[in-house]
Coordinates of C-alpha atoms in Angstrom, one line a residue:
Chain A
M1 CA -44.2 -41.0 122.4
A2 CA -41.0 -39.9 124.0
R3 CA -41.4 -39.3 127.8
K4 CA -40.9 -35.7 128.7
I5 CA -38.9 -34.6 131.6
R6 CA -41.2 -32.5 134.0
V7 CA -39.6 -29.8 136.1
L8 CA -40.9 -27.5 138.8
I9 CA -38.8 -24.4 139.4
G10 CA -39.6 -23.1 142.7
K11 CA -38.8 -19.8 144.7
P12 CA -39.0 -20.6 148.3
G13 CA -38.9 -18.0 150.9
L14 CA -38.7 -14.4 151.0
D15 CA -36.2 -13.3 148.3
G16 CA -37.9 -11.4 145.4
H17 CA -35.6 -11.9 142.6
D18 CA -36.7 -14.4 140.0
R19 CA -34.7 -13.4 136.9
G20 CA -32.6 -16.4 137.4
A21 CA -35.5 -18.8 137.9
K22 CA -37.1 -17.5 134.7
T23 CA -33.9 -17.9 132.8
I24 CA -33.4 -21.3 133.9
A25 CA -37.1 -22.2 133.1
A26 CA -36.7 -20.9 129.4
V27 CA -33.5 -22.8 129.0
L28 CA -35.0 -26.1 130.3
R29 CA -38.0 -25.5 128.0
D30 CA -35.5 -25.1 125.0
H31 CA -34.1 -28.4 125.9
G32 CA -37.4 -30.0 125.4
M33 CA -38.5 -30.2 129.0
E34 CA -41.8 -29.3 130.5
V35 CA -41.3 -26.7 133.0
I36 CA -43.7 -25.3 135.6
Y37 CA -43.0 -22.1 137.3
T38 CA -45.0 -21.1 140.4
G39 CA -43.8 -17.5 141.1
L40 CA -42.4 -16.0 144.1
H41 CA -42.6 -16.6 147.9
Q42 CA -43.6 -20.2 148.0
T43 CA -43.5 -22.2 151.3
P44 CA -41.8 -25.7 151.3
G45 CA -45.3 -27.1 151.7
M46 CA -46.6 -25.2 148.6
I47 CA -43.8 -26.4 146.5
A48 CA -44.1 -29.9 147.6
E49 CA -48.0 -29.9 147.0
T50 CA -47.5 -28.4 143.4
A51 CA -44.7 -31.3 142.8
L52 CA -47.4 -33.9 143.8
Q53 CA -50.2 -32.4 141.7
E54 CA -48.0 -31.9 138.6
D55 CA -46.2 -35.3 139.2
V56 CA -42.8 -33.7 138.4
D57 CA -39.5 -35.6 138.0
V58 CA -37.4 -32.7 139.2
V59 CA -37.7 -29.8 141.6
G60 CA -35.2 -27.0 141.1
L61 CA -35.1 -24.4 143.9
S62 CA -33.8 -20.9 143.2
I63 CA -32.4 -19.4 146.5
L64 CA -30.8 -16.1 146.7
S65 CA -31.6 -15.3 150.2
G66 CA -29.0 -17.4 152.0
A67 CA -31.5 -19.6 153.7
H68 CA -30.4 -22.7 151.5
M69 CA -29.4 -24.7 154.5
T70 CA -33.0 -24.5 156.0
L71 CA -35.0 -24.7 152.8
F72 CA -33.5 -27.6 151.0
P73 CA -34.1 -30.1 154.0
R74 CA -37.6 -28.7 154.4
V75 CA -38.8 -28.9 150.8
R76 CA -37.2 -32.6 151.0
A77 CA -39.3 -33.3 154.2
E78 CA -42.4 -31.9 152.6
L79 CA -41.8 -34.0 149.4
E80 CA -41.2 -37.1 151.5
K81 CA -44.5 -36.6 153.4
R82 CA -46.5 -36.7 150.1
G83 CA -44.7 -39.8 148.7
M84 CA -42.6 -37.7 146.5
G85 CA -39.2 -38.6 147.9
H86 CA -38.1 -39.9 144.5
V87 CA -38.1 -36.5 142.9
L88 CA -34.6 -35.2 141.9
L89 CA -34.2 -32.2 144.1
T90 CA -31.6 -29.6 142.9
G91 CA -31.2 -26.0 142.5
G92 CA -28.9 -23.0 142.5
G93 CA -28.3 -19.5 143.7
I94 CA -25.9 -17.7 145.8
I95 CA -24.6 -20.8 147.7
P96 CA -21.0 -20.8 149.3
Q97 CA -18.8 -23.7 148.1
E98 CA -18.8 -25.3 151.5
D99 CA -22.6 -25.1 151.9
S100 CA -23.2 -26.8 148.6
E101 CA -20.7 -29.4 149.2
A102 CA -22.5 -30.2 152.5
L103 CA -25.8 -30.3 150.7
E104 CA -24.5 -32.6 148.0
K105 CA -23.2 -34.9 150.6
E106 CA -26.8 -35.0 152.2
G107 CA -28.0 -36.3 148.8
F108 CA -29.3 -33.3 147.1
G109 CA -28.7 -33.1 143.5
K110 CA -25.8 -30.9 142.0
L111 CA -26.3 -27.1 143.0
F112 CA -25.4 -24.6 140.5
G113 CA -23.9 -21.1 141.4
P114 CA -23.2 -17.8 139.5
G115 CA -21.3 -18.3 136.4
T116 CA -22.6 -21.7 135.5
R117 CA -23.3 -22.2 131.8
T118 CA -27.0 -22.7 131.7
E119 CA -26.6 -25.6 129.1
D120 CA -24.7 -27.4 131.6
I121 CA -27.7 -27.4 134.0
A122 CA -30.0 -28.7 131.2
L123 CA -27.5 -31.5 130.2
W124 CA -26.9 -32.5 133.7
I125 CA -30.6 -32.9 134.5
Q126 CA -31.2 -34.7 131.2
S127 CA -28.4 -37.3 131.8
T128 CA -29.4 -37.7 135.3
M129 CA -32.9 -38.6 134.3
E130 CA -31.9 -40.7 131.6
D131 CA -30.0 -42.8 133.9
R132 CA -32.7 -43.0 136.4
W133 CA -35.3 -44.0 133.7
K134 CA -32.8 -46.7 132.4
N135 CA -32.4 -48.2 136.0
E136 CA -36.4 -48.1 136.4
E137 CA -36.6 -50.3 133.1
I138 CA -34.0 -52.7 134.3
Q139 CA -35.7 -53.1 137.5
A140 CA -39.2 -53.4 135.9
Chain B
M1 CA -47.7 -50.6 139.9
T2 CA -50.4 -52.3 137.8
G3 CA -53.6 -50.7 136.2
P4 CA -55.9 -52.3 138.8
E5 CA -53.6 -51.3 141.6
I6 CA -53.3 -47.5 140.8
A7 CA -57.0 -47.6 140.2
E8 CA -57.7 -48.8 143.6
R9 CA -55.4 -46.3 145.1
L10 CA -57.2 -43.5 143.2
L11 CA -60.5 -44.7 144.3
R12 CA -59.3 -44.6 148.0
G13 CA -58.5 -40.8 147.5
E14 CA -54.8 -41.0 147.1
L15 CA -53.6 -37.8 145.4
F16 CA -50.3 -39.5 144.4
A17 CA -52.4 -42.0 142.3
L18 CA -54.6 -39.4 140.8
S19 CA -51.6 -37.4 139.8
R20 CA -49.6 -40.4 138.5
L21 CA -52.5 -41.7 136.5
I22 CA -52.8 -38.4 134.6
S23 CA -49.0 -39.0 133.8
W24 CA -49.8 -42.5 132.6
A25 CA -52.4 -40.9 130.2
E26 CA -49.9 -38.3 128.9
N27 CA -47.1 -40.9 128.3
A28 CA -49.4 -43.5 126.8
H29 CA -48.4 -45.9 129.5
P30 CA -49.3 -49.5 128.4
A31 CA -51.3 -50.0 131.7
F32 CA -53.4 -46.9 131.5
A33 CA -56.3 -48.4 129.5
D34 CA -56.7 -51.2 132.2
A35 CA -56.6 -48.6 134.9
L36 CA -59.2 -46.5 133.2
A37 CA -61.5 -49.5 132.8
A38 CA -61.2 -50.0 136.4
I39 CA -62.4 -46.5 137.3
Y40 CA -64.7 -46.0 134.4
P41 CA -68.0 -46.9 136.4
R42 CA -67.2 -43.8 138.6
V43 CA -66.8 -41.4 135.6
G44 CA -69.7 -39.2 134.7
K45 CA -70.5 -37.4 138.0
A46 CA -68.6 -34.2 137.7
W47 CA -69.6 -31.3 135.6
R48 CA -67.1 -30.4 133.0
V49 CA -66.5 -26.7 132.1
G50 CA -64.2 -25.6 129.4
V51 CA -62.6 -22.2 129.3
T52 CA -61.4 -21.1 125.9
G53 CA -60.6 -18.0 124.0
P54 CA -57.7 -16.2 122.4
P55 CA -54.4 -15.7 124.0
G56 CA -54.3 -12.9 126.5
A57 CA -58.1 -12.9 127.0
G58 CA -57.6 -13.7 130.7
K59 CA -58.5 -17.3 130.8
S60 CA -56.3 -18.3 133.7
S61 CA -57.2 -15.3 135.9
L62 CA -60.7 -15.7 135.3
S63 CA -60.4 -19.4 135.9
N64 CA -58.8 -18.5 139.3
E65 CA -61.8 -16.5 140.2
L66 CA -64.1 -19.0 139.0
V67 CA -62.5 -22.0 141.0
A68 CA -62.8 -19.7 144.1
E69 CA -66.5 -19.0 143.4
L70 CA -67.2 -22.7 142.7
R71 CA -65.5 -23.5 146.1
R72 CA -67.7 -20.9 147.9
S73 CA -70.9 -22.5 146.4
G74 CA -69.5 -26.0 147.8
S75 CA -68.0 -27.6 144.8
T76 CA -64.6 -29.3 144.8
V77 CA -62.8 -28.5 141.6
G78 CA -60.2 -30.4 139.5
V79 CA -58.4 -27.9 137.1
L80 CA -56.6 -29.0 133.8
A81 CA -54.5 -26.1 132.5
I82 CA -53.1 -26.6 129.0
D83 CA -50.3 -24.6 127.5
P84 CA -48.6 -24.9 124.1
S85 CA -45.6 -27.2 123.5
S86 CA -42.9 -25.9 121.2
P87 CA -43.2 -27.5 117.8
F88 CA -39.5 -27.3 117.5
T89 CA -38.0 -28.5 120.8
G90 CA -41.1 -30.3 122.2
G91 CA -40.6 -28.2 125.5
A92 CA -43.2 -26.0 127.2
L93 CA -43.4 -23.4 129.9
L94 CA -46.6 -24.1 131.9
G95 CA -47.4 -20.8 133.7
D96 CA -51.0 -21.0 134.3
R97 CA -50.5 -22.0 137.9
I98 CA -48.9 -18.6 138.8
R99 CA -52.4 -17.0 138.5
M100 CA -54.0 -19.7 140.6
E101 CA -51.4 -19.5 143.3
E102 CA -53.8 -18.9 146.1
R103 CA -55.8 -22.0 145.2
T104 CA -52.7 -24.2 145.9
K105 CA -53.5 -23.9 149.5
D106 CA -56.9 -25.3 149.2
T107 CA -57.2 -29.0 149.6
G108 CA -60.6 -29.0 147.7
V109 CA -58.7 -27.9 144.5
F110 CA -56.4 -29.9 142.3
I111 CA -54.5 -28.1 139.5
R112 CA -52.7 -30.0 136.9
S113 CA -50.8 -28.2 134.1
M114 CA -50.4 -30.1 130.7
A115 CA -48.4 -29.3 127.7
S116 CA -50.3 -29.7 124.5
R117 CA -47.6 -31.9 123.0
D118 CA -48.8 -33.1 119.6
G119 CA -52.5 -32.5 120.3
H120 CA -54.5 -30.1 118.1
G121 CA -57.5 -27.9 118.6
G122 CA -56.5 -26.3 121.8
L123 CA -56.1 -29.4 124.0
A124 CA -53.6 -32.1 124.6
R125 CA -54.2 -35.6 123.5
A126 CA -54.6 -36.8 127.1
A127 CA -57.0 -34.0 128.0
V128 CA -60.1 -36.0 128.0
D129 CA -58.4 -38.9 130.0
A130 CA -57.1 -36.5 132.5
C131 CA -60.8 -35.2 132.9
D132 CA -62.1 -38.7 133.3
V133 CA -59.4 -39.5 136.0
M134 CA -60.3 -36.3 137.9
D135 CA -64.0 -37.1 137.5
A136 CA -63.6 -40.5 139.0
F137 CA -61.5 -39.2 141.7
G138 CA -64.6 -37.4 142.8
F139 CA -64.4 -33.7 142.0
G140 CA -67.6 -32.0 141.7
T141 CA -66.5 -29.8 138.8
V142 CA -63.6 -30.4 136.3
L143 CA -62.4 -27.3 134.7
V144 CA -60.4 -27.3 131.6
E145 CA -58.6 -24.2 130.3
T146 CA -57.4 -24.6 126.8
V147 CA -54.4 -23.2 124.9
G148 CA -55.1 -19.7 123.7
V149 CA -57.1 -20.3 120.5
G150 CA -57.7 -18.7 117.3
Q151 CA -60.9 -19.0 115.3
S152 CA -61.0 -22.8 114.7
E153 CA -59.4 -24.8 117.4
Y154 CA -62.4 -26.0 119.4
D155 CA -61.8 -29.7 120.6
V156 CA -62.9 -28.4 124.1
V157 CA -66.4 -28.8 122.9
A158 CA -66.1 -32.6 122.7
A159 CA -64.3 -32.7 126.1
T160 CA -66.6 -30.7 128.3
D161 CA -70.3 -30.2 129.2
T162 CA -70.4 -26.4 129.3
V163 CA -68.0 -24.1 127.2
V164 CA -67.3 -20.7 128.2
V165 CA -65.6 -18.4 125.6
V166 CA -63.7 -15.6 127.0
L167 CA -63.2 -12.6 125.0
C168 CA -62.0 -9.2 126.0
P169 CA -62.3 -5.6 124.5
G170 CA -59.8 -4.2 122.2
A171 CA -59.2 -7.4 120.3
G172 CA -61.4 -7.0 117.3
D173 CA -64.6 -5.4 116.2
G174 CA -68.2 -6.8 115.8
I175 CA -67.3 -8.5 112.5
Q176 CA -65.0 -10.9 114.4
A177 CA -67.9 -11.9 116.6
L178 CA -70.0 -12.7 113.5
K179 CA -67.4 -15.1 112.2
A180 CA -68.0 -18.9 112.5
G181 CA -66.6 -20.6 115.5
I182 CA -66.8 -18.5 118.7
L183 CA -70.5 -18.2 118.6
E184 CA -71.2 -21.8 117.8
V185 CA -69.1 -23.3 120.3
A186 CA -70.0 -20.9 123.3
D187 CA -72.5 -22.1 125.8
V188 CA -71.6 -19.0 127.9
L189 CA -69.8 -15.9 126.5
V190 CA -67.8 -13.9 128.9
V191 CA -66.6 -10.3 128.2
N192 CA -63.7 -10.2 130.5
K193 CA -61.6 -7.1 131.6
S194 CA -65.1 -5.3 131.7
D195 CA -63.5 -2.5 133.6
L196 CA -61.7 -1.7 130.2
D197 CA -62.9 0.8 127.5
G198 CA -64.7 -0.9 124.8
A199 CA -66.4 -3.7 127.0
E200 CA -69.8 -2.3 126.6
Q201 CA -69.5 -2.1 122.8
L202 CA -68.2 -5.6 122.8
M203 CA -71.2 -6.8 124.8
L204 CA -73.5 -5.2 122.4
D205 CA -71.8 -6.6 119.4
L206 CA -71.9 -10.1 120.8
E207 CA -75.7 -9.8 121.7
D208 CA -76.2 -8.6 118.4
A209 CA -74.4 -11.5 116.8
L210 CA -76.4 -13.9 118.9
R211 CA -79.6 -12.5 117.8
L212 CA -78.8 -12.7 114.1
R213 CA -77.9 -16.3 114.6
S214 CA -81.1 -17.3 116.7
I215 CA -83.2 -16.4 113.8
R216 CA -81.7 -19.5 112.0
R217 CA -81.8 -21.8 114.9
D218 CA -84.8 -23.8 116.0
G219 CA -85.9 -21.1 118.5
E220 CA -87.4 -23.0 121.5
N221 CA -85.1 -25.9 121.4
S222 CA -81.8 -24.1 121.5
W223 CA -80.0 -22.5 124.6
D224 CA -80.0 -19.0 124.9
V225 CA -76.4 -18.1 125.3
P226 CA -75.8 -15.5 128.0
V227 CA -73.2 -12.8 127.7
V228 CA -71.6 -12.1 131.0
A229 CA -69.4 -9.1 132.0
C230 CA -66.7 -10.1 134.3
S231 CA -63.4 -8.5 135.6
S232 CA -61.0 -10.9 137.3
H233 CA -59.1 -7.9 138.2
Q234 CA -62.0 -6.3 140.2
G235 CA -63.6 -9.8 141.0
T236 CA -67.0 -8.6 139.5
G237 CA -69.2 -10.9 137.5
I238 CA -67.9 -14.1 138.7
D239 CA -71.0 -15.1 140.6
A240 CA -73.0 -14.4 137.5
L241 CA -70.7 -16.4 135.5
R242 CA -71.3 -19.4 137.9
R243 CA -75.0 -18.9 137.6
A244 CA -74.8 -19.0 133.9
I245 CA -72.8 -22.3 133.9
E246 CA -75.3 -23.8 136.4
G247 CA -78.2 -22.6 134.2
H248 CA -76.8 -24.3 131.2
R249 CA -76.2 -27.5 133.3
A250 CA -79.9 -27.4 134.5
W251 CA -81.2 -26.8 130.8
L252 CA -79.1 -29.8 129.7
E253 CA -80.3 -31.9 132.4
T254 CA -83.8 -31.6 131.4
R255 CA -82.9 -32.5 128.0
D256 CA -80.8 -35.3 126.6
L257 CA -77.6 -35.0 128.8
V258 CA -76.9 -38.7 128.3
G259 CA -77.3 -38.4 124.5
M260 CA -75.0 -35.4 124.3
R261 CA -72.3 -37.1 126.3
S262 CA -72.3 -40.3 124.3
H263 CA -72.3 -38.2 121.1
K264 CA -69.0 -36.6 122.5
R265 CA -67.7 -40.0 123.5
V266 CA -68.1 -41.1 119.9
Q267 CA -65.8 -38.2 118.9
Q268 CA -63.4 -39.4 121.3
V269 CA -63.4 -43.0 119.9
R270 CA -62.7 -41.5 116.6
R271 CA -59.9 -39.4 117.7
I272 CA -58.2 -42.4 119.5
V273 CA -58.5 -44.3 116.3
R274 CA -57.1 -41.6 114.3
E275 CA -54.2 -41.0 116.5
R276 CA -53.4 -44.7 116.9
L277 CA -53.2 -45.0 113.1
E278 CA -51.0 -42.0 112.7
D279 CA -48.8 -43.3 115.4
E280 CA -48.4 -46.6 113.8
L281 CA -48.0 -45.2 110.2
W282 CA -45.4 -42.5 111.2
G283 CA -43.4 -45.1 113.2
R284 CA -42.8 -46.8 109.9
H285 CA -42.2 -43.9 107.7
D286 CA -39.7 -41.2 108.7
D287 CA -39.3 -37.8 107.1
G288 CA -36.2 -39.0 105.2
S289 CA -38.0 -41.8 103.4
L290 CA -40.9 -39.5 102.6
E291 CA -38.5 -36.9 101.2
S292 CA -36.7 -39.5 99.0
S293 CA -40.2 -40.7 97.7
L294 CA -41.0 -37.0 96.8
R295 CA -37.7 -36.5 95.1
A296 CA -38.5 -39.3 92.6
S297 CA -40.5 -36.4 91.1
R298 CA -44.0 -37.9 92.4
T299 CA -46.8 -36.0 93.8
P300 CA -47.8 -35.9 97.6
Y301 CA -50.8 -37.9 96.5
D302 CA -48.8 -40.6 95.0
V303 CA -46.7 -40.9 98.2
A304 CA -49.6 -40.7 100.5
H305 CA -51.3 -43.6 98.5
E306 CA -48.2 -45.8 98.8
I307 CA -48.4 -45.4 102.6
L308 CA -52.1 -45.9 102.9
E309 CA -52.5 -48.8 100.4
P310 CA -51.7 -51.6 102.9
V311 CA -54.0 -50.2 105.4
L312 CA -56.8 -49.8 103.1
S313 CA -56.4 -53.0 101.3
S314 CA -56.7 -54.9 104.8
I315 CA -59.7 -52.9 105.6
H316 CA -61.4 -54.0 102.3
V317 CA -60.2 -57.6 102.8
A318 CA -61.9 -57.6 106.3
G319 CA -65.0 -56.8 104.3
T320 CA -66.1 -53.9 106.4
G321 CA -65.6 -51.5 103.8
R322 CA -66.3 -47.9 104.9
A323 CA -66.9 -47.3 108.5
E324 CA -70.5 -46.5 109.2
A325 CA -71.1 -43.4 111.0
G326 CA -73.4 -44.9 113.7
H327 CA -71.0 -47.8 114.4
A328 CA -69.1 -46.6 117.2
E329 CA -72.2 -45.4 119.0
S330 CA -73.7 -48.9 119.6
G331 CA -71.0 -50.1 121.9
H332 CA -70.5 -48.7 125.6
A333 CA -68.0 -45.9 125.5
G334 CA -65.7 -47.5 127.9
S335 CA -65.0 -50.5 125.5
G336 CA -63.3 -47.9 123.2
H337 CA -60.8 -47.3 125.6
K338 CA -59.8 -50.8 126.4
G339 CA -56.7 -52.0 124.9
V340 CA -56.3 -48.7 123.0
R341 CA -53.1 -47.8 124.6
S342 CA -51.5 -51.3 125.1

C-alpha cells in the first residue's frame, strides 16, 4: 500500500478568513494527500496537539493576520515539545518577502504568498516528502 | 524503532507511540504485527462504541457531545473518526475534528482521523487495529465514527461492542426504517436533531418497526433496542444516550461477552486473510493484463479462473480442502495477527 502524505492545515491566531486554507486543503486532497483541517482560531498548542494525535507529516499554517513572525516559531516550539520536531512546517498568507526569507533561513519550509499556483504548493510538498522518505529508507 | 520498542513506549503512556502505532497499522508497517502481539494482553478492557448512520445525520456533532458526556461520567475516551478517501485520487479531507474542537484541549481525550482508503463497509482497513491500540493504551471507551453509510455498509458491527445508529428527521419515511440493515445492526437508535419537525414521527416509525421485528426474534433473549431522542445542537438527550449504551453493556456483560467478542475476532481473521490474498493477487495482475485477457473475447469468469487457479490448486494440494467454518475460532485471536503484516 502506498504511503499517504498526511497534512494538517492550521489557522492559528485571530484572523477569521479561511477561504485560502480550505482551498489549499482541497487542492492537496486532489493530489492524493490526507488532509486534516481544524477550523479557525487555533492556538499553537492546539495545532501541535492535533499534529501529534494525527501523526501528520506536514503542518501548513495559513496566516493573514501579520503575526507570522511570532506564530511560526511558537508552533515549532510546541511541536518540538511533543517530539514532533521532524514535521515539515510550512505555510502561506500575507507575508512580506523579507519576512518569508527570514523564516526560511530559520529552517521553516517554503512559504507561499498570494498569486502562487496552488498546484506548485502540492508539488513542492510531494517532492519534499518523497526526498525525506527516500533518505529515511537509506538510513534504515 | 522495532515493534517491541514502540509497544513498550505505548504501555508507558507515550502519546507519540500511540499515534505512531496507528500509522503503522494504516501503512501496513512490517513491524506492526510484532508490536500488536506485545500489547495484545492489554487489549479488551475498553468498551467500544460504534457511531454510524447516513451522511449528514449528525454523527460528528453527536460524537462530540457524547465524548463530553462520557468524560463527565469519568471515562477517558479514544476517538477514531473515519472519512472517505477519493476512489480517483486516493486523497481525503478529514473534517470530523472540526466538530470536536473543544475536546482537543482535554488530555483525557485522544482523537484520530482516518481515511477509509480501500476499506469497505464504512470503516478503514486499519480501524480494528487502531481500536486495539487505543484499547491497550488504556482508554475506558473507544468511540468509532464511521463514514456516512447507506443501507448496507455495516462493518462497524464486527469492530465494536455497542453500535449506535444515528438517524435524523426528513431523510425518509417509515418504510426506510423497515428495510434490512439499520434495525439489525443497531443496539441503540438515535433520532438526532430532535428539535426539528418530523422527529416525533420518526421516533414512532422506528418504535413501530422495532415492535414488528421483535415478534420474530426470540423474545426474552434479545436486547430491547432503545430509541433515544437527541439534539446535539441543544445538548439534550445525551445523558440518556450514555445510559442506553451503559445499559447495553450491562446486558452483554451478564451474557456471553467473551463469546460475542471472539466471534467478532473470527470475522477479523477472515477479513485479514481476504485482504492479504487480494493484495498478493492484485500485485501480480494489473488492470492492463486483465483487459488484454478480456479482449481475447473471454468471459470475466474465465479470466477470474485463470487468476485463482494456482491459488486453489495449492490449497487442494495442501489437503485442507474447504476451509471449515469453526476453524479460526479454536486458536487465540491474537495469533491471527502474528506475521500477518510482515
